[in-house]
CSV table of C-alpha atoms and ligand atoms in Angstrom, one decimal:
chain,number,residue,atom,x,y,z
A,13,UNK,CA,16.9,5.3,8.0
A,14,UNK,CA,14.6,7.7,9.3
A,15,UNK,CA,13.6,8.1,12.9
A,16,UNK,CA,11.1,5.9,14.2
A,17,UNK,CA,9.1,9.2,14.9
A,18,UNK,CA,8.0,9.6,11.3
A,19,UNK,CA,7.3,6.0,10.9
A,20,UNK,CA,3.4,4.9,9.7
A,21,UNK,CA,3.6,1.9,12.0
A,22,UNK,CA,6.2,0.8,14.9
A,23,UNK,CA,6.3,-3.0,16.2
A,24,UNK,CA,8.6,-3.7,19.2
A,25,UNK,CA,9.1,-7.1,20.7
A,26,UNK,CA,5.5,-8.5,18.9
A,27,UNK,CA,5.4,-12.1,20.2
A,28,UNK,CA,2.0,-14.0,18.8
A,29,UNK,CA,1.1,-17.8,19.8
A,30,UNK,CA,-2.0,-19.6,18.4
A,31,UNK,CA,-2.7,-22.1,20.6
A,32,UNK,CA,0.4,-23.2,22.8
A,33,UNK,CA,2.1,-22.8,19.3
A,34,UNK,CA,4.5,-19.5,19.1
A,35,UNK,CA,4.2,-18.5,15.9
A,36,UNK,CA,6.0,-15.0,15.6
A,37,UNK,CA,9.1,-14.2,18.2
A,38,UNK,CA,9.9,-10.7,19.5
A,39,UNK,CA,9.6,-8.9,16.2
A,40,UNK,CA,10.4,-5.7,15.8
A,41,UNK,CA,10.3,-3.1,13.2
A,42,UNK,CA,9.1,0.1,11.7
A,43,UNK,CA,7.0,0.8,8.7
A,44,UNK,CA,7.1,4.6,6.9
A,45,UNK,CA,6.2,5.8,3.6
A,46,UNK,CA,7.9,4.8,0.4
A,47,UNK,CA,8.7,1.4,2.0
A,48,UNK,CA,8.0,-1.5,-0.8
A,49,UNK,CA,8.5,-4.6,1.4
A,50,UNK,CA,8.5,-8.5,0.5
A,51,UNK,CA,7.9,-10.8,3.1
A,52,UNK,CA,8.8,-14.3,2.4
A,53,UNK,CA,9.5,-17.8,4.3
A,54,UNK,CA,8.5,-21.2,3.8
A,55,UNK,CA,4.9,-22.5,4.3
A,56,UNK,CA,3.8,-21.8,8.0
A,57,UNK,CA,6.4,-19.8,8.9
A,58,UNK,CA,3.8,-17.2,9.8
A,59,UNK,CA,3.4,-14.6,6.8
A,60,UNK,CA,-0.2,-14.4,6.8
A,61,UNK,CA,-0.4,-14.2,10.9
A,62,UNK,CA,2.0,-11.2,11.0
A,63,UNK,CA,-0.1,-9.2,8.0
A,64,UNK,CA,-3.1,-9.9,9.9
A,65,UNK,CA,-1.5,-9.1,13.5
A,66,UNK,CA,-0.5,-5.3,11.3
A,67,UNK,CA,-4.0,-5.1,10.6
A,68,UNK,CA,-5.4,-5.7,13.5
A,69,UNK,CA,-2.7,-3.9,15.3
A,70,UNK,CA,-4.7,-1.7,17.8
A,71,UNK,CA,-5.2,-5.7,19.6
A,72,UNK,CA,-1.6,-5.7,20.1
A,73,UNK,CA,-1.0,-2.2,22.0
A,74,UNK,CA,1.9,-3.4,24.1
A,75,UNK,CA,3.9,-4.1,20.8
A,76,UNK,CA,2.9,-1.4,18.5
A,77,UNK,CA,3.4,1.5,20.8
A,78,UNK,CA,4.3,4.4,18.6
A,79,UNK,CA,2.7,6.2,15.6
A,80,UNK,CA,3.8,9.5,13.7
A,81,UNK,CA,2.6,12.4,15.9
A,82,UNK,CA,0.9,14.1,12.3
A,83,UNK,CA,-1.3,10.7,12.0
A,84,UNK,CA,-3.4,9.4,14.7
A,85,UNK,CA,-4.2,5.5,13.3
A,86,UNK,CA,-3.2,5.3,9.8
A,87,UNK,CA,-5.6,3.7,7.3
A,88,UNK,CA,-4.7,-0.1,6.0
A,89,UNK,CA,-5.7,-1.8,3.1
A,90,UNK,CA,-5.6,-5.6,3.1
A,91,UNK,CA,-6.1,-7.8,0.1
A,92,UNK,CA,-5.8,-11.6,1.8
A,93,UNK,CA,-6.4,-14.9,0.3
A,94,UNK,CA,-10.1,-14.6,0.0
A,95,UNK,CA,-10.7,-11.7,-2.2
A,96,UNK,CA,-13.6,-10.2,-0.7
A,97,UNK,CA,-15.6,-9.4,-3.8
A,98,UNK,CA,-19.1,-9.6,-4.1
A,99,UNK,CA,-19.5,-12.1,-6.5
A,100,UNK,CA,-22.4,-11.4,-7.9
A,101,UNK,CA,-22.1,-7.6,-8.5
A,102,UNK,CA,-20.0,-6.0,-11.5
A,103,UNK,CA,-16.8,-4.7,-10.9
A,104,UNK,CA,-17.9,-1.5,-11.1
A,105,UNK,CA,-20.2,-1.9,-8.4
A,106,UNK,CA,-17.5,-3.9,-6.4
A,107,UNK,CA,-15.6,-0.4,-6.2
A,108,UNK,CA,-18.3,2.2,-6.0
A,109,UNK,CA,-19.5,0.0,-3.0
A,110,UNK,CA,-15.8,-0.3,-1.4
A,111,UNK,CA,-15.2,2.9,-2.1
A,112,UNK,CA,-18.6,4.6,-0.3
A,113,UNK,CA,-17.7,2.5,2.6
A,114,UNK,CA,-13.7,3.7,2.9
A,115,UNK,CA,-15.2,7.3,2.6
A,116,UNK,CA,-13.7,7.8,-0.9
A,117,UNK,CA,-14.8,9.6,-4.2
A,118,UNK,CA,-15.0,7.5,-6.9
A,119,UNK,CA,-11.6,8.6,-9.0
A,120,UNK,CA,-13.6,8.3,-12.4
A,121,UNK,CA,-10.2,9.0,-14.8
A,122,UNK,CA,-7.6,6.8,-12.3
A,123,UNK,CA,-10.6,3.8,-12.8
A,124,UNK,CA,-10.3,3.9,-15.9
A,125,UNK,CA,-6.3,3.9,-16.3
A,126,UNK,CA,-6.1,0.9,-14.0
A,127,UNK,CA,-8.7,-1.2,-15.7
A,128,UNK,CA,-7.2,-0.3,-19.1
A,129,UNK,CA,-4.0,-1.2,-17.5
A,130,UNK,CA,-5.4,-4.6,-16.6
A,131,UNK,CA,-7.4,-5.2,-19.5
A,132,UNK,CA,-10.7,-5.2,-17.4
A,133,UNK,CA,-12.2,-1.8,-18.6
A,134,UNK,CA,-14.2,-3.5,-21.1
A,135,UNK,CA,-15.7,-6.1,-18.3
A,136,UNK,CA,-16.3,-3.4,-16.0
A,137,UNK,CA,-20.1,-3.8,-16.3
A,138,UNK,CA,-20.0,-7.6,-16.1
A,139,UNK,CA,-20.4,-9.7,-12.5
A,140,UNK,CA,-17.5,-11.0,-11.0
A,141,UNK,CA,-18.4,-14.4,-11.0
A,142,UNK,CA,-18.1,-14.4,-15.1
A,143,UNK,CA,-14.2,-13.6,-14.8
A,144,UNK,CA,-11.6,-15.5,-14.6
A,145,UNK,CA,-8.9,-16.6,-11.9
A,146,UNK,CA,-6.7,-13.7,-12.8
A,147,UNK,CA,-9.1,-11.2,-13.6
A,148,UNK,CA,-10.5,-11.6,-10.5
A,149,UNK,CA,-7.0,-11.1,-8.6
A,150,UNK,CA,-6.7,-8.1,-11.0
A,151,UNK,CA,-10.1,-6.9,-9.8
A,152,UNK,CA,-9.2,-7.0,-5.8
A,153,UNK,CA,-5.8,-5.3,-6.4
A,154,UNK,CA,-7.5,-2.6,-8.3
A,155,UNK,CA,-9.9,-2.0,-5.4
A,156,UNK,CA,-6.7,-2.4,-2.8
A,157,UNK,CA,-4.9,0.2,-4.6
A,158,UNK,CA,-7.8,2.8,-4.9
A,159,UNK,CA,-8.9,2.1,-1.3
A,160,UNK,CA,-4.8,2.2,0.2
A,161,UNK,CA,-4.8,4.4,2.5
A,162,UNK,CA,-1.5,5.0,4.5
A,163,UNK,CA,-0.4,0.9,4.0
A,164,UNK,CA,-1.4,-1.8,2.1
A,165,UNK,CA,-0.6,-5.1,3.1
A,166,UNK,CA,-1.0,-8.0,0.4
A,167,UNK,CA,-0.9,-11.7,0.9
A,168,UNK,CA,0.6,-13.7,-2.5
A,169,UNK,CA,-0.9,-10.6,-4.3
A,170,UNK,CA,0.2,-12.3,-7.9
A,171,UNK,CA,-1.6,-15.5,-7.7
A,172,UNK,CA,-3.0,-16.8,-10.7
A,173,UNK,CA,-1.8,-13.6,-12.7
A,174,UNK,CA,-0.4,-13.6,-16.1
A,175,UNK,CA,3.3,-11.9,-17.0
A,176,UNK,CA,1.9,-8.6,-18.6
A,177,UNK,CA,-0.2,-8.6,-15.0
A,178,UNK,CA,2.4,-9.0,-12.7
A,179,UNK,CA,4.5,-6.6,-14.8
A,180,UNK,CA,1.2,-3.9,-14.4
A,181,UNK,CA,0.9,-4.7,-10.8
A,182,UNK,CA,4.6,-4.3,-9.9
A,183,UNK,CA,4.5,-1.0,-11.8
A,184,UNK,CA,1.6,0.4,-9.8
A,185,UNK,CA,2.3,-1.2,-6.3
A,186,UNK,CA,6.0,0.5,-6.9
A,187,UNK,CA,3.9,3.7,-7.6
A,188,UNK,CA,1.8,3.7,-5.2
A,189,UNK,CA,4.7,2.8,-2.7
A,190,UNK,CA,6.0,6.4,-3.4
A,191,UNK,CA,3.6,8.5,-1.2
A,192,UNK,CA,2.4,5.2,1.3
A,193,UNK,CA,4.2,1.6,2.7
A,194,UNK,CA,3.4,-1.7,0.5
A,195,UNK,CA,4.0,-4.7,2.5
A,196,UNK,CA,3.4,-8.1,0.7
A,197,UNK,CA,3.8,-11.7,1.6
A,198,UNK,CA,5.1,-13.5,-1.5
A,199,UNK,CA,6.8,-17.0,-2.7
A,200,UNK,CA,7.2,-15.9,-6.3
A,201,UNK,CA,10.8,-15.9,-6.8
A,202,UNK,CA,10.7,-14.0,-10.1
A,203,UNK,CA,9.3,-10.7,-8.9
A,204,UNK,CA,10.5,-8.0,-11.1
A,205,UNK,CA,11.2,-5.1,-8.1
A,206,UNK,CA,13.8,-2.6,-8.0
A,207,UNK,CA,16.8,-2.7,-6.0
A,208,UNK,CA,15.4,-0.7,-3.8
A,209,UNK,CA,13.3,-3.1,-2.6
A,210,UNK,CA,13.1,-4.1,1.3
A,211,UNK,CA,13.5,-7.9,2.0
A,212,UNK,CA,12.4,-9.5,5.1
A,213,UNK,CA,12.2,-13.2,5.5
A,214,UNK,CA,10.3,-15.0,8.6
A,215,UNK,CA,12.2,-18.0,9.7
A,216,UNK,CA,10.9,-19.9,13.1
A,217,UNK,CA,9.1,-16.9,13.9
A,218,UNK,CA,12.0,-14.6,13.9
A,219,UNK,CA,12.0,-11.8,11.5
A,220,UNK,CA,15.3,-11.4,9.2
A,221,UNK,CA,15.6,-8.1,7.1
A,222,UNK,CA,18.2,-8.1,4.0
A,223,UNK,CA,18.6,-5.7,0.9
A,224,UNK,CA,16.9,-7.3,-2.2
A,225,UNK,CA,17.1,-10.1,-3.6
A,226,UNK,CA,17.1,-12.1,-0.4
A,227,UNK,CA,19.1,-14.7,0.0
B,29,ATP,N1,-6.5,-20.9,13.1
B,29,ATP,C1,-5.3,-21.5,13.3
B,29,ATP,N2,-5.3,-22.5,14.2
B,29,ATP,C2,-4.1,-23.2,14.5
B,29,ATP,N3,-3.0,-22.9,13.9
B,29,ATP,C3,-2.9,-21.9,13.0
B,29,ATP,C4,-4.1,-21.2,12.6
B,29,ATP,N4,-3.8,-20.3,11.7
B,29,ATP,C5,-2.5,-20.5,11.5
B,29,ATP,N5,-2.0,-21.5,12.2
B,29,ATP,C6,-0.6,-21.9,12.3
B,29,ATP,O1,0.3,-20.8,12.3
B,29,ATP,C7,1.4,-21.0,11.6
B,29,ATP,C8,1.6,-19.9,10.6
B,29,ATP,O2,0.6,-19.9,9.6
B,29,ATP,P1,0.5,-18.8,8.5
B,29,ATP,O3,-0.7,-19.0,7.7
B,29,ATP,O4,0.7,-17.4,9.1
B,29,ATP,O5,1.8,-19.1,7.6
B,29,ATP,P2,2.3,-18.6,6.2
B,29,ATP,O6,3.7,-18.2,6.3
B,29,ATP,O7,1.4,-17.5,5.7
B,29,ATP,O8,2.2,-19.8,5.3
B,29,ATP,P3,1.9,-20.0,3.7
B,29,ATP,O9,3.2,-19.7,3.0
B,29,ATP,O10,1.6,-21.5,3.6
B,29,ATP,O11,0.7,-19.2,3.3
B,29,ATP,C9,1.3,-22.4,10.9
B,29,ATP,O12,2.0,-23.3,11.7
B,29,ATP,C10,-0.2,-22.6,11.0
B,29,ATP,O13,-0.5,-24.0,11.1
């Protein structure tokens, strides 16, 4: 494993309570480029809560005390349960628009490969609110991916998606894993990752790490 001093993101002894509930218990761990992680437990267990304590990691500055020296705040993507598209503009204009705002050119050649790749280049020009389920889960991990950054963090990032789309977005989050982390909270037990593959698995708040598949 490499040292913690090249690491994106490190978490030491993260304790989080809503309420007088505690709902993650001295967590520790260290995120770094080429990671492809799945997070899994059972319902409650706190998946969602730890993505969004990563995100909003600079609230927690006791815990996550230590970033690569070469990197001052890495950039995170997040692609949640609410999909944060605007419904009624065209996809197109759903990533020009995310993609102004994260500072980004608009990668016209990559665009098109991932739309093709999802079978969406041909609605490009259409609203969001005309597409389906899936093609609008399709649509917000197209606009994760192009807007990454240094880590992505997806919560149940295949819902509602078809077997040639889950294949496609295994493919590209494997990809894009290469040069940045991919952490994603998932229950779909017939996820089609490499061996490589980093498992961690949240049970009564305490973080358990395994090779893949977990058990
Ligand atoms: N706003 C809130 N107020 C009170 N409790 C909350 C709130 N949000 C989450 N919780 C509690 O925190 C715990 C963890 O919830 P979380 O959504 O992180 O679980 P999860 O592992 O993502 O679950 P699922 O697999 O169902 O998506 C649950 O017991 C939940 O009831």
């Amino acid at each position: 494993m490499p040292s913690t001093e090249q690491a994106l993101l490190v978490c030491k002894d993260l304790s989080y309570s809503i309420g007088k509930k505690q709902i993650l218990k001295h967590i520790s761990f260290s995120l770094f480029r080429g990671d492809l992680i799945l997070l899994r437990g059972d319902n409650g267990a706190g998946k969602t809560t730890l993505l969004r304590t990563i995100l909003n990691f600079g609230h927690h500055k006791d815990s996550f005390s230590s970033v690569s020296k070469d990197l001052k705040r890495p950039q995170i993507s997040y692609l949640g349960h609410e999909l944060g598209l605007y419904t009624s503009l065209s996809l197109e204009e759903n990533l020009h628009y995310f993609l102004s705002i994260a500072n980004l050119a608009y990668p016209v050649s990559q665009i098109e490969t991932l739309l093709k790749s999802f079978r969406l280049w041909t609605r490009r020009m259409d609203p969001i609110f005309t597409f389906s389920r899936g093609m609008k889960q399709k649509s917000a991990l197209v606009r994760a991916l192009l807007t990454g950054g240094d880590l992505i963090l997806l919560d149940e990032p295949f819902t509602a998606l078809d077997r040639s789309g889950l294949e496609v977005a295994v493919t590209l989050l494997t990809e894009h894993s290469k040069s940045s982390a991919v952490l994603m909270a998932t229950h779909d037990p017939g996820i089609p990752f490499s061996q490589d593959t980093i498992a961690w698995n949240l049970k009564e708040g305490t973080l358990e790490t395994s090779a893949f598949p977990s058990t």
